[in-house]
Coordinates of C-alpha atoms in Angstrom, one line a residue:
X1 CA 42.5 60.2 89.5
X2 CA 41.5 57.2 91.5
X3 CA 43.8 54.1 92.0
X4 CA 43.6 50.6 93.5
X5 CA 46.8 49.0 94.7
X6 CA 47.5 45.3 94.7
X7 CA 50.6 43.6 96.2
X8 CA 51.2 47.0 97.9
X9 CA 54.2 46.3 100.1
X10 CA 55.7 49.3 101.5
X11 CA 54.0 51.4 99.0
X12 CA 56.6 52.4 96.5
X13 CA 54.4 52.3 93.5
X14 CA 51.7 54.2 95.5
X15 CA 54.1 57.0 96.4
X16 CA 55.0 57.3 92.8
X17 CA 51.5 57.1 91.5
X18 CA 50.2 59.6 94.1
X19 CA 53.0 62.0 92.9
X20 CA 51.7 61.6 89.4
X21 CA 48.3 62.6 90.4
X22 CA 46.7 59.2 91.5
X23 CA 45.0 58.9 94.9
X24 CA 45.1 55.3 96.5
X25 CA 41.6 54.3 97.5
X26 CA 42.1 50.6 98.4
X27 CA 45.1 48.4 98.9
X28 CA 45.6 44.6 99.0
X29 CA 48.8 43.4 100.9
X30 CA 49.1 40.1 102.9
X31 CA 52.3 41.2 105.0
X32 CA 51.2 42.9 108.2
X33 CA 54.5 44.6 108.7
X34 CA 54.2 46.2 105.1
X35 CA 50.6 47.2 106.0
X36 CA 51.9 48.8 109.4
X37 CA 54.5 50.7 107.3
X38 CA 51.8 52.2 105.1
X39 CA 49.6 53.2 108.1
X40 CA 52.6 54.7 109.9
X41 CA 53.0 57.0 107.0
X42 CA 49.4 58.1 106.9
X43 CA 48.2 60.8 106.3
X44 CA 51.4 62.4 104.9
X45 CA 52.1 59.7 102.0
X46 CA 48.9 57.8 102.0
X47 CA 46.4 60.5 102.9
X48 CA 43.0 58.6 101.9
X49 CA 44.1 55.2 103.4
X50 CA 42.4 53.7 106.3
X51 CA 41.8 50.2 107.8
X52 CA 38.5 49.9 105.9
X53 CA 40.1 49.8 102.6
X54 CA 42.9 47.4 103.3
X55 CA 42.5 43.8 102.3
X56 CA 44.9 41.1 103.2
X57 CA 44.9 38.5 100.5
X58 CA 44.5 38.8 96.7
X59 CA 43.7 35.1 96.5
X60 CA 39.9 34.7 97.1
X61 CA 39.5 38.4 97.0
X62 CA 35.9 39.6 96.2
X63 CA 36.8 42.5 93.8
X64 CA 33.2 43.9 94.2
X65 CA 33.7 44.2 97.9
X66 CA 36.9 46.1 97.3
X67 CA 35.1 48.4 95.1
X68 CA 32.3 49.0 97.3
X69 CA 34.5 49.9 100.2
X70 CA 36.5 52.2 98.0
X71 CA 33.3 53.9 96.9
X72 CA 33.7 52.8 93.4
X73 CA 31.7 51.1 90.6
X74 CA 33.3 48.8 88.2
X75 CA 35.0 50.8 85.4
X76 CA 35.3 54.1 87.6
X77 CA 38.7 53.6 88.7
X78 CA 41.4 55.2 86.7
X79 CA 44.3 52.8 87.5
X80 CA 45.0 49.5 88.9
X81 CA 48.6 49.0 89.9
X82 CA 50.9 46.3 91.6
X83 CA 53.9 44.1 91.5
X84 CA 53.1 40.4 92.2
X85 CA 56.0 38.6 94.0
X86 CA 58.9 38.3 91.7
X87 CA 60.6 35.3 93.2
X88 CA 59.1 32.9 90.7
X89 CA 60.9 34.9 87.8
X90 CA 64.2 36.1 89.4
X91 CA 67.4 34.5 88.2
X92 CA 68.6 34.6 91.8
X93 CA 66.1 31.6 92.5
X94 CA 67.1 29.4 89.7
X95 CA 69.1 27.1 91.9
X96 CA 65.8 25.8 93.0
X97 CA 64.7 23.0 90.7
X98 CA 61.0 23.8 90.9
X99 CA 61.7 27.3 89.7
X100 CA 63.8 26.3 86.9
X101 CA 60.9 24.2 85.8
X102 CA 58.6 27.0 86.1
X103 CA 56.5 25.4 88.8
X104 CA 56.7 28.1 91.6
X105 CA 53.0 28.4 92.9
X106 CA 53.4 32.1 93.3
X107 CA 53.4 32.5 89.5
X108 CA 49.8 32.1 89.7
X109 CA 49.4 35.4 91.4
X110 CA 49.6 37.1 87.9
X111 CA 46.3 35.4 87.2
X112 CA 44.9 36.9 90.5
X113 CA 46.0 40.3 89.3
X114 CA 44.1 39.8 85.9
X115 CA 41.0 38.6 88.0
X116 CA 40.8 41.8 89.9
X117 CA 41.6 43.7 86.7
X118 CA 38.7 42.1 84.8
X119 CA 36.3 42.8 87.6
X120 CA 37.3 46.3 88.6
X121 CA 37.6 47.4 84.8
X122 CA 39.8 50.4 85.6
X123 CA 40.8 52.7 82.7
X124 CA 44.4 51.7 82.9
X125 CA 46.7 49.2 84.7
X126 CA 50.3 49.1 85.6
X127 CA 52.3 45.9 86.6
X128 CA 55.8 45.7 87.6
X129 CA 58.1 42.7 87.9
X130 CA 61.5 41.4 87.6
X131 CA 62.9 41.5 84.0
X132 CA 63.5 37.8 84.2
X133 CA 59.8 37.5 83.5
X134 CA 60.6 38.3 79.9
X135 CA 63.4 35.9 79.5
X136 CA 63.1 33.4 76.6
X137 CA 62.9 30.4 79.0
X138 CA 60.2 28.8 81.2
X139 CA 59.1 32.4 82.4
X140 CA 58.2 33.7 78.9
X141 CA 55.1 31.5 78.8
X142 CA 53.8 33.1 82.0
X143 CA 54.2 36.5 80.7
X144 CA 52.6 35.6 77.4
X145 CA 49.5 34.1 79.4
X146 CA 49.3 37.3 81.3
X147 CA 49.3 39.4 78.3
X148 CA 46.7 37.2 76.6
X149 CA 44.4 37.3 79.7
X150 CA 44.6 41.2 79.9
X151 CA 43.7 41.3 76.2
X152 CA 40.8 38.9 76.9
X153 CA 39.6 41.1 79.6
X154 CA 39.5 44.0 77.1
X155 CA 42.8 45.8 77.6
X156 CA 45.5 46.8 75.2
X157 CA 49.0 46.0 76.9
X158 CA 52.4 47.2 76.2
X159 CA 55.6 46.3 78.1
X160 CA 59.4 46.9 78.1
X161 CA 62.5 46.5 80.2
X162 CA 63.3 49.6 82.2
X163 CA 66.7 50.5 83.7
X164 CA 65.8 52.7 86.9
X165 CA 69.2 54.6 86.8
X166 CA 68.1 55.8 83.4
X167 CA 65.3 57.8 85.0
X168 CA 67.3 59.2 87.9
X169 CA 67.3 56.4 90.4
X170 CA 70.8 55.9 91.8
X171 CA 70.5 52.1 91.2
X172 CA 71.2 49.8 88.2
X173 CA 67.8 48.1 88.8
X174 CA 66.3 46.6 85.7
X175 CA 62.5 45.9 86.0
X176 CA 59.8 44.8 83.6
X177 CA 57.1 47.4 83.3
X178 CA 53.8 46.5 81.7
X179 CA 51.0 49.0 81.2
X180 CA 47.7 48.8 79.5
X181 CA 44.7 50.8 78.5
X182 CA 41.0 49.6 78.5
X183 CA 40.0 49.1 74.7
X184 CA 37.2 51.5 74.8
X185 CA 39.4 54.3 76.3
X186 CA 42.5 53.4 74.1
X187 CA 40.5 54.0 70.9
X188 CA 41.2 50.5 69.5
X189 CA 43.8 47.9 69.4
X190 CA 46.4 50.1 67.8
X191 CA 47.1 52.1 70.9
X192 CA 50.8 52.3 72.2
X193 CA 52.0 53.7 75.2
X194 CA 54.2 56.9 75.0
X195 CA 57.0 55.5 77.1
X196 CA 58.9 58.1 79.3
X197 CA 62.3 59.2 77.7
X198 CA 65.5 58.6 79.9
X199 CA 66.8 61.6 81.9
X200 CA 70.1 60.1 82.5
X201 CA 72.5 57.7 80.7
X202 CA 75.6 55.6 81.4
X203 CA 77.2 52.2 81.2
X204 CA 75.5 49.1 82.1
X205 CA 76.3 45.5 81.6
X206 CA 76.9 44.9 77.8
X207 CA 75.6 48.6 76.9
X208 CA 78.0 49.8 74.1
X209 CA 76.7 53.4 73.8
X210 CA 74.6 55.9 75.5
X211 CA 73.3 59.4 75.0
X212 CA 76.2 61.6 76.1
X213 CA 74.1 64.7 76.0
X214 CA 72.1 63.5 79.1
X215 CA 73.4 63.7 82.7
X216 CA 75.3 60.6 83.9
X217 CA 73.7 58.2 86.1
X218 CA 73.3 59.4 89.7
X219 CA 76.1 57.9 91.9
X220 CA 75.8 56.3 95.3
X221 CA 77.8 58.9 96.8
X222 CA 75.6 61.6 95.4
X223 CA 72.4 59.7 96.7
X224 CA 74.0 59.3 100.2
X225 CA 75.2 62.9 100.5
X226 CA 74.4 64.4 103.9
X227 CA 73.9 61.1 105.7
X228 CA 77.4 60.9 107.2
X229 CA 76.1 62.0 110.5
X230 CA 73.3 59.4 110.5
X231 CA 73.4 57.2 113.5
X232 CA 75.1 53.7 112.9
X233 CA 73.1 50.6 113.3
X234 CA 74.0 47.5 115.3
X235 CA 73.4 45.3 112.3
X236 CA 75.9 47.1 110.1
X237 CA 78.9 45.7 111.5
X238 CA 80.1 42.6 109.5
X239 CA 81.7 39.6 111.4
X240 CA 82.3 36.2 110.8
X241 CA 83.5 33.8 107.9
X242 CA 84.3 36.2 105.2
X243 CA 84.7 39.4 107.2
X244 CA 88.4 39.6 106.3
X245 CA 87.8 39.0 102.6
X246 CA 85.1 41.7 102.5
X247 CA 87.3 44.3 104.1
X248 CA 90.0 43.7 101.5
X249 CA 87.7 43.9 98.5
X250 CA 88.0 47.3 96.8
X251 CA 85.0 49.5 96.2
X252 CA 83.1 48.3 93.2
X253 CA 84.5 44.9 93.2
X254 CA 83.2 41.5 94.6
X255 CA 84.6 38.1 95.4
X256 CA 86.3 37.8 91.9
X257 CA 88.9 40.1 93.4
X258 CA 90.2 37.1 95.5
X259 CA 90.6 34.7 92.5
X260 CA 93.7 33.5 90.8
X261 CA 92.1 34.5 87.5
X262 CA 92.4 38.2 88.6
X263 CA 95.9 37.6 89.7
X264 CA 95.6 37.4 93.5
X265 CA 98.5 35.9 95.0
X266 CA 96.6 34.1 97.8
X267 CA 93.3 33.3 96.1
X268 CA 90.3 32.5 98.4
X269 CA 87.7 31.6 95.8
X270 CA 87.5 29.9 92.4
X271 CA 86.6 31.9 89.3
X272 CA 82.8 32.3 89.0
X273 CA 82.0 30.0 91.8
X274 CA 79.6 32.3 93.5
X275 CA 77.0 34.8 92.6
X276 CA 78.2 38.1 91.2
X277 CA 76.9 40.0 94.2
X278 CA 78.9 37.8 96.8
X279 CA 81.1 40.3 98.9
X280 CA 80.1 43.0 96.2
X281 CA 80.9 46.5 97.3
X282 CA 79.4 49.9 96.2
X283 CA 81.6 52.1 94.3
X284 CA 81.0 55.7 95.4
X285 CA 81.3 57.1 91.8
X286 CA 78.9 54.7 90.3
X287 CA 75.3 53.8 90.8
X288 CA 74.4 51.1 93.3
X289 CA 73.6 47.6 92.1
X290 CA 70.2 46.2 92.8
X291 CA 69.0 46.4 96.4
X292 CA 67.7 43.0 97.4
X293 CA 65.0 42.1 99.7
X294 CA 66.3 39.0 101.2
X295 CA 70.2 39.1 100.7
X296 CA 72.2 36.3 102.3
X297 CA 74.6 37.3 104.9
X298 CA 77.5 37.8 102.4
X299 CA 75.4 39.2 99.5
X300 CA 75.8 42.8 98.6
X301 CA 75.8 45.6 97.9
X302 CA 77.9 46.5 100.9
X303 CA 79.0 50.1 101.7
X304 CA 82.4 51.0 100.5
X305 CA 83.4 51.3 104.1
X306 CA 83.0 47.3 104.6
X307 CA 79.7 47.4 106.4
X308 CA 76.0 46.7 105.6
X309 CA 73.9 49.6 104.4
X310 CA 71.9 51.5 107.0
X311 CA 68.1 51.8 106.5
X312 CA 68.5 55.6 105.7
X313 CA 70.9 54.7 103.0
X314 CA 68.6 52.0 101.5
X315 CA 65.9 54.6 101.4
X316 CA 68.0 57.0 99.5
X317 CA 69.1 54.4 97.0
X318 CA 65.5 53.4 96.4
X319 CA 64.3 57.1 96.3
X320 CA 61.9 56.8 99.3
X321 CA 61.6 60.1 101.2
X322 CA 64.0 60.5 104.1
X323 CA 61.0 60.9 106.6
X324 CA 59.4 57.8 105.4
X325 CA 58.9 55.5 108.4
X326 CA 59.7 51.7 107.6
X327 CA 58.3 49.4 110.4
X328 CA 59.6 46.1 111.6
X329 CA 63.0 44.5 112.3
X330 CA 66.1 45.2 110.5
X331 CA 65.4 42.2 108.3
X332 CA 61.7 43.3 107.7
X333 CA 62.8 46.7 106.7
X334 CA 65.3 45.3 104.2
X335 CA 62.7 43.2 102.7
X336 CA 60.2 45.9 102.3
X337 CA 62.6 48.4 100.7
X338 CA 64.3 45.7 98.5
X339 CA 61.0 44.4 97.2
X340 CA 59.6 47.8 96.6
X341 CA 59.4 49.8 93.3
X342 CA 61.6 52.8 93.5
X343 CA 59.0 55.7 93.9
X344 CA 60.8 57.9 91.5
X345 CA 60.6 55.3 88.7
X346 CA 56.9 54.6 89.5
X347 CA 56.3 58.4 89.2
X348 CA 57.9 58.7 85.8
X349 CA 55.8 55.8 84.3
X350 CA 52.5 56.9 86.1
X351 CA 53.1 60.6 84.8
X352 CA 52.9 59.1 81.2
X353 CA 49.9 57.1 82.1
X354 CA 48.1 60.1 83.6
X355 CA 49.0 62.2 80.5
X356 CA 47.5 59.4 78.2
X357 CA 44.3 59.3 80.3
X358 CA 44.1 63.0 80.0
X359 CA 44.7 63.0 76.3
X360 CA 42.3 60.2 75.6
X361 CA 39.6 61.8 77.8
X362 CA 39.9 65.1 76.1
X363 CA 39.7 63.4 72.7
X364 CA 36.5 61.5 73.8
X365 CA 34.9 64.8 75.0
X366 CA 35.6 66.5 71.6
X367 CA 34.1 63.5 69.9
X368 CA 30.9 63.8 71.9
X369 CA 30.6 67.5 71.5
X370 CA 31.0 67.1 67.7

């Protein structure tokens, strides 16, 4: 099946979709380092990808040129997928007034996604973003506008918040996943997506119960097993202002351990005076918290050994293959991995989409034969 990739980044969605049976025929990515990462992994992970089908900016993109280079006509692609930059909708950016007001210019990239969708007319689409896009605040009108526009383009959309850990990813990463089927393929507006069922279960935030018959969430220690001999990295050593405080924080805890509210005899911080991931450490027997693309110097998760995570460890926690090459500086590698869709989560959703396309295609063939 043929796919077009927008906001491709390091290719997390592409790897997952290709594992589900889709082949990426064209990508749009403005970050040159991310493009170099994709090319560095050719042909093993992006077999059909070459410079001819890489576009560097979705804004002003001519979708017809993209289709022509990919060897496609409008309506021929099976899938359009992508995750527009999530910073406008992430709660970690709400300290910026213009984001709280819903005025981040990057929010308009969702419109660019729909413009390509309307011109390329693939049978199905998949859009990933932070779950904050579904909040009942200034973000929700942006999501509602996106859903309205995809309907106007002739698609039947469906969305939900998915916890990556429920699908085997060793990370408590919540994401909004929106899928849609072209109306003529979906057999009318009553179509609903058969969302994949969780394969794992466990506690998360305010969750009060879970399916105890399922395997428990994969832990950080399970994910990192076998990497003990991996070479250390210069950037992993933590020095500076809060190094002493970080070393004292127990695994699974954060800066709140240092507060009077928690009974510390020599408190260093006031209760709830920082973001929850400040000085946050992984616990080996729990899944990782969300891996971020641009963490501050004291933002976790840190390894339980009081150091920064190595790139090989980040790949494991994001479910990228061990032999996947991530180019650029250490900061650029973190950015690419933290901003990516875990390939395993992408694969789970894409398999359900592939199954629906197969089912609907078979139904159409039967109808024509009748």
